[in-house]
mmCIF file of C-alpha atoms and ligand atoms in Angstrom:
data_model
loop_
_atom_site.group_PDB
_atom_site.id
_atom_site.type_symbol
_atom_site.label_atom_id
_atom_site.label_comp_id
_atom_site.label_asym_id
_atom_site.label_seq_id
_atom_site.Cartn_x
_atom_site.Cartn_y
_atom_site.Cartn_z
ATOM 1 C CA UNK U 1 -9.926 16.510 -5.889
ATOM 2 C CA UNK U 2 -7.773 19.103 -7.346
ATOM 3 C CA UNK U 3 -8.234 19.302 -11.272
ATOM 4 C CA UNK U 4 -5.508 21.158 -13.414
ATOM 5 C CA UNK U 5 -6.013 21.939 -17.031
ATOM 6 C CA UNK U 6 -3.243 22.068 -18.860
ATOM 7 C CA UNK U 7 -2.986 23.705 -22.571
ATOM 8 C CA UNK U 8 -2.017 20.010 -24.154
ATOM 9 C CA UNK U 9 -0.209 16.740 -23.035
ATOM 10 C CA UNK U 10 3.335 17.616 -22.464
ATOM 11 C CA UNK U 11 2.137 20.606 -20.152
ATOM 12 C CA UNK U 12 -0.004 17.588 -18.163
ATOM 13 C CA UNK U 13 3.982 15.723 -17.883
ATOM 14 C CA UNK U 14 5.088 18.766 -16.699
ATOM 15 C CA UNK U 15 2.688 19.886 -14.254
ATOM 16 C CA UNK U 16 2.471 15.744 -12.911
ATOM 17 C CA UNK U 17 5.930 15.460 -12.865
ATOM 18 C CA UNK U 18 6.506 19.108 -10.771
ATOM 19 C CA UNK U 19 3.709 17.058 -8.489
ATOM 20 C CA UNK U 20 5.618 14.232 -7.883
ATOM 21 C CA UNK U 21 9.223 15.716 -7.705
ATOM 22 C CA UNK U 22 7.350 17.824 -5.048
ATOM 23 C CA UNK U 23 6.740 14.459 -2.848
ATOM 24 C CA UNK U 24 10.491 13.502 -3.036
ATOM 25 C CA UNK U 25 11.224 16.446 -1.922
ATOM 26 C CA UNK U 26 8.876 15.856 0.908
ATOM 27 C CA UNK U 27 9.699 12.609 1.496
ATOM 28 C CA UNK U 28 13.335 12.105 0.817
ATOM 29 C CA UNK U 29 15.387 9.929 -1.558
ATOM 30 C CA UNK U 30 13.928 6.981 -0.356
ATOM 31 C CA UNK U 31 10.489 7.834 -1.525
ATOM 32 C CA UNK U 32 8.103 5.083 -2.512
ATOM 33 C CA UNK U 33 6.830 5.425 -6.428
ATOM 34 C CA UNK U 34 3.560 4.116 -7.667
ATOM 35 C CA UNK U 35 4.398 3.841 -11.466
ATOM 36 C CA UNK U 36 1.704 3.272 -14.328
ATOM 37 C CA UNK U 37 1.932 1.916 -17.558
ATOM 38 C CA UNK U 38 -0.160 2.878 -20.689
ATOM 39 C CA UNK U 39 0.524 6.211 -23.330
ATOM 40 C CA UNK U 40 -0.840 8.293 -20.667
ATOM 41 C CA UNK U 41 1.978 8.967 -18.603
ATOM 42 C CA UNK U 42 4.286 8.725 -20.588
ATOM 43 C CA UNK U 43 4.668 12.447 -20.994
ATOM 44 C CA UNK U 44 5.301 12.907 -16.858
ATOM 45 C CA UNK U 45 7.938 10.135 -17.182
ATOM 46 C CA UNK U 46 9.425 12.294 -19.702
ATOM 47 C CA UNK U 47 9.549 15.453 -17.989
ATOM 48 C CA UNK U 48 10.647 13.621 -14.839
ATOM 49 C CA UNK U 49 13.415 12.067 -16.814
ATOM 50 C CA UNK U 50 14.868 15.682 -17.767
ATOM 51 C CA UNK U 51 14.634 16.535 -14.223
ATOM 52 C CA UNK U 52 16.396 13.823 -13.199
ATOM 53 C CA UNK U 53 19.141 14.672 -16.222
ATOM 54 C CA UNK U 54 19.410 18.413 -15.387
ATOM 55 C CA UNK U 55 20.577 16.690 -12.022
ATOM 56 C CA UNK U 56 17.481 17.982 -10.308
ATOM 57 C CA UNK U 57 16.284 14.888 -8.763
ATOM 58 C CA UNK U 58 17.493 12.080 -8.019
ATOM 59 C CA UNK U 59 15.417 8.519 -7.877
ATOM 60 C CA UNK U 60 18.306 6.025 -7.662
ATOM 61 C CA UNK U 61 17.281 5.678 -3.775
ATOM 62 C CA UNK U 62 13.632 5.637 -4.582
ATOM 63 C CA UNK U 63 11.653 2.189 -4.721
ATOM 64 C CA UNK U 64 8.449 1.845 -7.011
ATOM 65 C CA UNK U 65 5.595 -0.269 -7.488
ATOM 66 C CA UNK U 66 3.557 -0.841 -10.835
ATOM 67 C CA UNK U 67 -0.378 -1.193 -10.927
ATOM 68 C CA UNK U 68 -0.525 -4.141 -12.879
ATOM 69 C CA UNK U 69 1.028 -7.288 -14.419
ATOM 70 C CA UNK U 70 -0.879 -9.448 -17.824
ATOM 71 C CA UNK U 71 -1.269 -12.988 -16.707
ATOM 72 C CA UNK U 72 0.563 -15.340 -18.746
ATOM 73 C CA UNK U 73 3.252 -13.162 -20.299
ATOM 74 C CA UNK U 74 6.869 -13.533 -19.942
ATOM 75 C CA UNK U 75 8.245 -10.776 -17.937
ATOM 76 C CA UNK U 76 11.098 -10.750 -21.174
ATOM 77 C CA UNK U 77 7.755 -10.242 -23.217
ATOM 78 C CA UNK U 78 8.076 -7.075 -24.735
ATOM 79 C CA UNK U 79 4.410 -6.475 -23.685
ATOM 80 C CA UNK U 80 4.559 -7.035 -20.130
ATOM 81 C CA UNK U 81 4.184 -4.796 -17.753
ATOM 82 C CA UNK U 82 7.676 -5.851 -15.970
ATOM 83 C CA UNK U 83 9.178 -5.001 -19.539
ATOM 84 C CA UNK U 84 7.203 -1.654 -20.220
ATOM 85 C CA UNK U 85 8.431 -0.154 -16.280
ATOM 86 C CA UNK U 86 12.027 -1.360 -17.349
ATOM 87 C CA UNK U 87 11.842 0.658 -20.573
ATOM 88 C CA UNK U 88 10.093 3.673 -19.819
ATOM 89 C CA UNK U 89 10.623 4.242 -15.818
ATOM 90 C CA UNK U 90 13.535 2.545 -14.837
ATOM 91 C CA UNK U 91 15.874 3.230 -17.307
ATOM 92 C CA UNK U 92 14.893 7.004 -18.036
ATOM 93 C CA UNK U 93 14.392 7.422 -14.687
ATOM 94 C CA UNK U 94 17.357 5.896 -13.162
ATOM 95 C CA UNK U 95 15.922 3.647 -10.787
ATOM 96 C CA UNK U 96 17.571 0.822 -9.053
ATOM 97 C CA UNK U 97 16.461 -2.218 -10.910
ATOM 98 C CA UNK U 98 16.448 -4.269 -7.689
ATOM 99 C CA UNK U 99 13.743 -1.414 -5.609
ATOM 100 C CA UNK U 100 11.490 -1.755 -8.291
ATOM 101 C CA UNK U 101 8.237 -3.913 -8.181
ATOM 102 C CA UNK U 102 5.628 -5.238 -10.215
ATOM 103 C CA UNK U 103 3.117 -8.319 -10.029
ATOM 104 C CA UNK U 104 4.307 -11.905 -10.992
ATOM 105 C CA UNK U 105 1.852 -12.272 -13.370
ATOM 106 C CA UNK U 106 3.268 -15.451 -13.816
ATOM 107 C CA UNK U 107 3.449 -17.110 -10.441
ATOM 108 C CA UNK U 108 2.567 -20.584 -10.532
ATOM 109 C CA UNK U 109 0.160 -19.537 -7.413
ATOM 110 C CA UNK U 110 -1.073 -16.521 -8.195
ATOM 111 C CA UNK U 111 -3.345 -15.583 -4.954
ATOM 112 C CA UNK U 112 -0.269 -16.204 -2.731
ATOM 113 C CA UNK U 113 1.752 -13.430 -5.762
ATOM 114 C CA UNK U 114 -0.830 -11.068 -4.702
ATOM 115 C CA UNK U 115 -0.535 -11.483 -1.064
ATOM 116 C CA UNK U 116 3.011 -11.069 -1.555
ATOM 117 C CA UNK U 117 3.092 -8.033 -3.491
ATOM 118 C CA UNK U 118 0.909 -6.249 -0.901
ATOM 119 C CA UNK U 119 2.980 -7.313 1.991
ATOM 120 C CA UNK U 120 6.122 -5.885 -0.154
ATOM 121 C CA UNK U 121 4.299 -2.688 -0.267
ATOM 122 C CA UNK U 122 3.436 -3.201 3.720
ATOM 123 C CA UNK U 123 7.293 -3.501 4.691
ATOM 124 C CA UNK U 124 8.117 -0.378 2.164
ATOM 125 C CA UNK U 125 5.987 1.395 4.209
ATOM 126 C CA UNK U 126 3.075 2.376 1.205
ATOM 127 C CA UNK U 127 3.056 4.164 -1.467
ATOM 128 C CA UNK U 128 4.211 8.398 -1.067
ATOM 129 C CA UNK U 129 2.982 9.426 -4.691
ATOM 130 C CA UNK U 130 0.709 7.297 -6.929
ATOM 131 C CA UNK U 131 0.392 7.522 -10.606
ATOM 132 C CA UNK U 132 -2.357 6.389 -12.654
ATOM 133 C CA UNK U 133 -3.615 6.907 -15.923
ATOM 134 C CA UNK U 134 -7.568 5.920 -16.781
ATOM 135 C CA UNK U 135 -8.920 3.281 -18.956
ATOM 136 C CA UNK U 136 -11.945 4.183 -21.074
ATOM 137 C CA UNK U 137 -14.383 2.558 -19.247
ATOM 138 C CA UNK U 138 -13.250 4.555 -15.857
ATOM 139 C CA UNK U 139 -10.791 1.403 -14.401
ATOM 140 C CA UNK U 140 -7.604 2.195 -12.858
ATOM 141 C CA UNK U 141 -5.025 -0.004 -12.891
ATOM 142 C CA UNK U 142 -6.547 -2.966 -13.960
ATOM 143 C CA UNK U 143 -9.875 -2.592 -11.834
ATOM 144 C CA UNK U 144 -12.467 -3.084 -14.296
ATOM 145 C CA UNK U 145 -16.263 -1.503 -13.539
ATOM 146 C CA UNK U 146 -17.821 -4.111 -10.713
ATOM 147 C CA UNK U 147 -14.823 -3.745 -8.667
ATOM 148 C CA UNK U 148 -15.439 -3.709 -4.996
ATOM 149 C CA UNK U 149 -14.299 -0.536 -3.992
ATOM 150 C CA UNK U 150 -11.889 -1.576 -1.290
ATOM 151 C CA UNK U 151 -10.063 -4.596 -2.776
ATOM 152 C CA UNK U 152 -6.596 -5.248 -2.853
ATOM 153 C CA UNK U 153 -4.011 -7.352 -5.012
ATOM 154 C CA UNK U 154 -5.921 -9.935 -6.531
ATOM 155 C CA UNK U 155 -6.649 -11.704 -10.205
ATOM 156 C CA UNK U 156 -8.780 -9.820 -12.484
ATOM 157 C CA UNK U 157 -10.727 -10.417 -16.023
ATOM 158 C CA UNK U 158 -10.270 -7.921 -18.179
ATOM 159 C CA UNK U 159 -13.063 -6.483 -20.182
ATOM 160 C CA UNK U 160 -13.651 -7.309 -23.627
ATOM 161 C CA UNK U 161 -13.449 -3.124 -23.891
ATOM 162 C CA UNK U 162 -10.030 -2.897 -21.842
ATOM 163 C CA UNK U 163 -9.020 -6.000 -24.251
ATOM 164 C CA UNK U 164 -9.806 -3.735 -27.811
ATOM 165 C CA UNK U 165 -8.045 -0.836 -26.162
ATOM 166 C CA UNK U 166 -5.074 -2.600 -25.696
ATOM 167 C CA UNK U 167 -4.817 -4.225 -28.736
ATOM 168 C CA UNK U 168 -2.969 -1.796 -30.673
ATOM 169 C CA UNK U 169 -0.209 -3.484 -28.492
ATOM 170 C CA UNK U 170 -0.816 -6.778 -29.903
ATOM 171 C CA UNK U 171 -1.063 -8.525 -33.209
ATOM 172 C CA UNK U 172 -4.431 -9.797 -32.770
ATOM 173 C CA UNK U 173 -7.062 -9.327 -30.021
ATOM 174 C CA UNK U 174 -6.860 -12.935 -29.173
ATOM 175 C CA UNK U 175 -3.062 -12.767 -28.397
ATOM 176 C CA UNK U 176 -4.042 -9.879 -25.658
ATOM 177 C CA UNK U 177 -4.055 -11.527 -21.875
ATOM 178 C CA UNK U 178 -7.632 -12.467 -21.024
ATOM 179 C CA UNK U 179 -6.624 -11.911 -17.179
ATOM 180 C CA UNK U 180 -4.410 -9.922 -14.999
ATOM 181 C CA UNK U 181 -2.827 -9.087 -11.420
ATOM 182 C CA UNK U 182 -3.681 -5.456 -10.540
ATOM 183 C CA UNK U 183 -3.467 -3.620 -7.136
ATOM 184 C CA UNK U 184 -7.365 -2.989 -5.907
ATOM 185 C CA UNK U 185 -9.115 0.118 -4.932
ATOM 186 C CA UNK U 186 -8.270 -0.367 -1.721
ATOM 187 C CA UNK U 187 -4.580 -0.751 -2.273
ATOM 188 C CA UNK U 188 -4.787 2.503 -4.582
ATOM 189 C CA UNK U 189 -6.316 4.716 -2.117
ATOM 190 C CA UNK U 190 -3.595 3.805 0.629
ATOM 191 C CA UNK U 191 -1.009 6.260 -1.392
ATOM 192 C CA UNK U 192 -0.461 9.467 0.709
ATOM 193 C CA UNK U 193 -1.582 11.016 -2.578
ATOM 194 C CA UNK U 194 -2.122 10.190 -6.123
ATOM 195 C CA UNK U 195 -1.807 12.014 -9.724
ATOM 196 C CA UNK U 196 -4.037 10.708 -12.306
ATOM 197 C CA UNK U 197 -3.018 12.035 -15.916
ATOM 198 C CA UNK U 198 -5.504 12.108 -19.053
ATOM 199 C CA UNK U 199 -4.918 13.140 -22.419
ATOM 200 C CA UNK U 200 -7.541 13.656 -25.253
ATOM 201 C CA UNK U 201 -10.920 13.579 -26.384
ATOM 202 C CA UNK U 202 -11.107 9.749 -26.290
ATOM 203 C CA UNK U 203 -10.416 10.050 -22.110
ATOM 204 C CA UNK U 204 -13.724 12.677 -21.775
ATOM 205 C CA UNK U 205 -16.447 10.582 -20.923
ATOM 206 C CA UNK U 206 -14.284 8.900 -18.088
ATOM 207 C CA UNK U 207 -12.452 11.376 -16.545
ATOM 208 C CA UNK U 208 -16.187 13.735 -16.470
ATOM 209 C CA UNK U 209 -17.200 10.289 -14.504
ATOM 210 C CA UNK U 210 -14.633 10.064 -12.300
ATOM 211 C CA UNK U 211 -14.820 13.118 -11.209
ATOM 212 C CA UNK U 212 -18.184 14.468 -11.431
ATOM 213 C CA UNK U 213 -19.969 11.280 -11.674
ATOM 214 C CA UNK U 214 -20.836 9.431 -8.612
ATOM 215 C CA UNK U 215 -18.825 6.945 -6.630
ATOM 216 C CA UNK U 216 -19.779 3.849 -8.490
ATOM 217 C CA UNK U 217 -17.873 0.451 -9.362
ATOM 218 C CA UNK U 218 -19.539 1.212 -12.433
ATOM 219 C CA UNK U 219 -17.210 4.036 -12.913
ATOM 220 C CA UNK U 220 -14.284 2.647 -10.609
ATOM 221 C CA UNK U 221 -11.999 5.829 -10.679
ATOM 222 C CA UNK U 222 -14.742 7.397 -9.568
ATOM 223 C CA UNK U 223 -13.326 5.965 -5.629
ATOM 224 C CA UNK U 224 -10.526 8.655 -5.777
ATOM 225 C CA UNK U 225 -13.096 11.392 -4.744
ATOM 226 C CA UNK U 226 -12.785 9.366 -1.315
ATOM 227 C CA UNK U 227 -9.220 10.308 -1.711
ATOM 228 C CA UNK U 228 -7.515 13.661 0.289
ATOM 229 C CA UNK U 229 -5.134 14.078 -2.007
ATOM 230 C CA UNK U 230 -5.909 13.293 -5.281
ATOM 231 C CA UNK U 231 -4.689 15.504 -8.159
ATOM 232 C CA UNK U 232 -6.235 14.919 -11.766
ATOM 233 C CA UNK U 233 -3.925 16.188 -14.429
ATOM 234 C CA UNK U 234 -5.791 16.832 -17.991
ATOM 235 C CA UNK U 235 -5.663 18.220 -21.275
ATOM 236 C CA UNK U 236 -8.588 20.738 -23.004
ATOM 237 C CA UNK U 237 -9.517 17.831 -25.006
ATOM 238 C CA UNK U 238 -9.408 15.232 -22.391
ATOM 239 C CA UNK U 239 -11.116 18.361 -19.436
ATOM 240 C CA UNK U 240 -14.029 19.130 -22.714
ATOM 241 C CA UNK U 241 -16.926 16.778 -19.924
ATOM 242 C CA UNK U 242 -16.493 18.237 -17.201
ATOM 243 C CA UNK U 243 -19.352 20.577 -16.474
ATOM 244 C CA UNK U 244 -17.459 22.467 -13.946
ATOM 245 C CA UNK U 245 -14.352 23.105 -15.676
ATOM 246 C CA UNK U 246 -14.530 27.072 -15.747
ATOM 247 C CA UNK U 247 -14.229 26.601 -11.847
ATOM 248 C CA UNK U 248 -11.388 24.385 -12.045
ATOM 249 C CA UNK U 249 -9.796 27.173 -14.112
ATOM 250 C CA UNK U 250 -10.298 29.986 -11.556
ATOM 251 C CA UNK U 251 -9.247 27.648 -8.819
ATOM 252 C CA UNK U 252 -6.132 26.948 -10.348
ATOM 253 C CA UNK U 253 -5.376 30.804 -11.553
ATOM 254 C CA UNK U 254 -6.448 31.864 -8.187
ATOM 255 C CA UNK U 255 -3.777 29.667 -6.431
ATOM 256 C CA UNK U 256 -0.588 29.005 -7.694
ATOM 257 C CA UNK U 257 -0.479 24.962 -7.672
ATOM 258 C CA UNK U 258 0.154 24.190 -4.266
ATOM 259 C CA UNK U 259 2.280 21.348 -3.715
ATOM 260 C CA UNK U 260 0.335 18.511 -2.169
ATOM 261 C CA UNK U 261 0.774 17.730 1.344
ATOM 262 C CA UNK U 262 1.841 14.404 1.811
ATOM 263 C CA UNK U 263 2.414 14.371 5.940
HETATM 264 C C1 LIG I 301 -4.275 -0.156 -18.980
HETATM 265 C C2 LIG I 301 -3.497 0.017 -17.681
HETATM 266 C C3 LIG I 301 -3.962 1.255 -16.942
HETATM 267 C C4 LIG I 301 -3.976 2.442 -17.876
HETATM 268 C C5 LIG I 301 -4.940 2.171 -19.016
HETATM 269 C C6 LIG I 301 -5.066 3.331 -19.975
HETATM 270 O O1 LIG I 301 -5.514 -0.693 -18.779
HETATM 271 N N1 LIG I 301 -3.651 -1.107 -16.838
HETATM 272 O O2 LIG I 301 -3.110 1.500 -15.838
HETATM 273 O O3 LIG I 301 -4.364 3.598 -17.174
HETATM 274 O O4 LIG I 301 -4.434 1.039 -19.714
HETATM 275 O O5 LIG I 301 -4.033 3.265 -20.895
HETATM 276 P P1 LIG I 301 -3.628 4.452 -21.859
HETATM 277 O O6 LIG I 301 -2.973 5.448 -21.010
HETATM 278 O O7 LIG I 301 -2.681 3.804 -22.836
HETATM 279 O O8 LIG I 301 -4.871 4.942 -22.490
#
């Protein structure tokens, strides 16, 4: 894993965003996105919205697919996930509406959704550049600790912990989703690479775990050290675990960061 420190959180959206405009480059316009939802990236959707208004890339040929979908919401919802991607990727980002994906969380079978959604990912041919934020407990997307390490698109309960997080989002914790659709490990680690982005003290404990900690499904970020190309974006406050972050420093100062390979 490659671990950047970065001063504070819009240097993180800067240095993720470089990261990913560095994989369209590599790929082409037709790159395939792996978009996130939560605060946490919202500062690389930011800087990758001024690149794409300075006229320095250009996403309207790209495609994208989101993490995770609540089960049960509308996708008008202004919760959803399909309305959160709309808001903050698609529209800033100037995606094509029509190339962008996320679970039918409200699919009247929801097995055959998640089938679905990984066979749409199949016939895009995968995922070039990955983003993920991390939950407090260590889950990314929605894969909540116990996750088998190599699942794919399938129904999830979320944690009574992932539930409180969330509910700043909601009125009341009872009117946050009790279940969702999420890509699994599995599906994750396909991406030819992935940038996971952390700000502040309140993201320590996990992102020390994930990537210091062992590979656990008690921790299940922790799976990305399986991963060749897995970048981990942070702030000071969100880097203050990690035991080995002096070495991450002289790594990075000792290397200008190299774009990641995605061949
Ligand atoms: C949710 C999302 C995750 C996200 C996590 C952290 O659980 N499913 O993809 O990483 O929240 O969210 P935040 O970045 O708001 O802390």
């Amino acid at each position: 894993m490659e671990v950047v420190i970065c001063d504070d959180d819009r240097e993180v959206g800067h240095v993720a965003a470089a990261q990913i405009a560095h994989v369209v480059e590599d790929r082409g316009p037709s790159v395939v996105l792996g978009v996130a939802t939560g605060s946490s990236p919202m500062s690389t959707y930011a800087a990758l919205a001024e690149l794409v208004d300075a006229g320095r890339l250009d996403l309207s040929h790209a495609q994208a697919f989101a993490l995770d979908e609540y089960v049960g919401l509308p996708k008008g919802h202004p919760q959803s996930y399909h309305s959160f991607i709309q808001r903050h990727v698609v529209g800033p980002l100037h995606l094509n509406p029509h190339r962008v994906h996320v679970p039918d969380g409200t699919a009247s079978d929801l097995e055959q959704a998640c089938i679905d959604y990984e066979l749409a990912m199949a016939a895009a041919g995968g995922v070039d550049v990955q983003i993920l934020g991390v939950g407090s407990n260590g889950h990314i997307g929605f894969n909540e600790p116990s996750s088998s390490l190599s699942s794919r698109t399938r129904l999830k309960t979320l944690t009574r912990r992932t539930r409180e997080d969330n509910q700043r989002f909601f009125p009341t914790l009872d009117a946050v989703p009790t279940h969702c659709l999420t890509q699994g490990l599995g599906t994750i680690l396909d991406a030819r690479s992935v940038v996971l982005v952390a700000s502040g003290e309140h993201k320590a404990d996990a992102v020390a775990a994930i990537v210091e900690g062992p590979v656990t499904a008690r921790r299940p970020g922790s799976v990305l050290q399986f991963h060749r190309f897995a970048t981990i974006v942070v702030d000071e406050a969100a880097a203050s675990k990690l035991e080995l972050a002096d070495y991450y420093r002289q790594v990075s100062e000792a290397k200008p960061l190299v774009p990641t390979s995605t061949s």
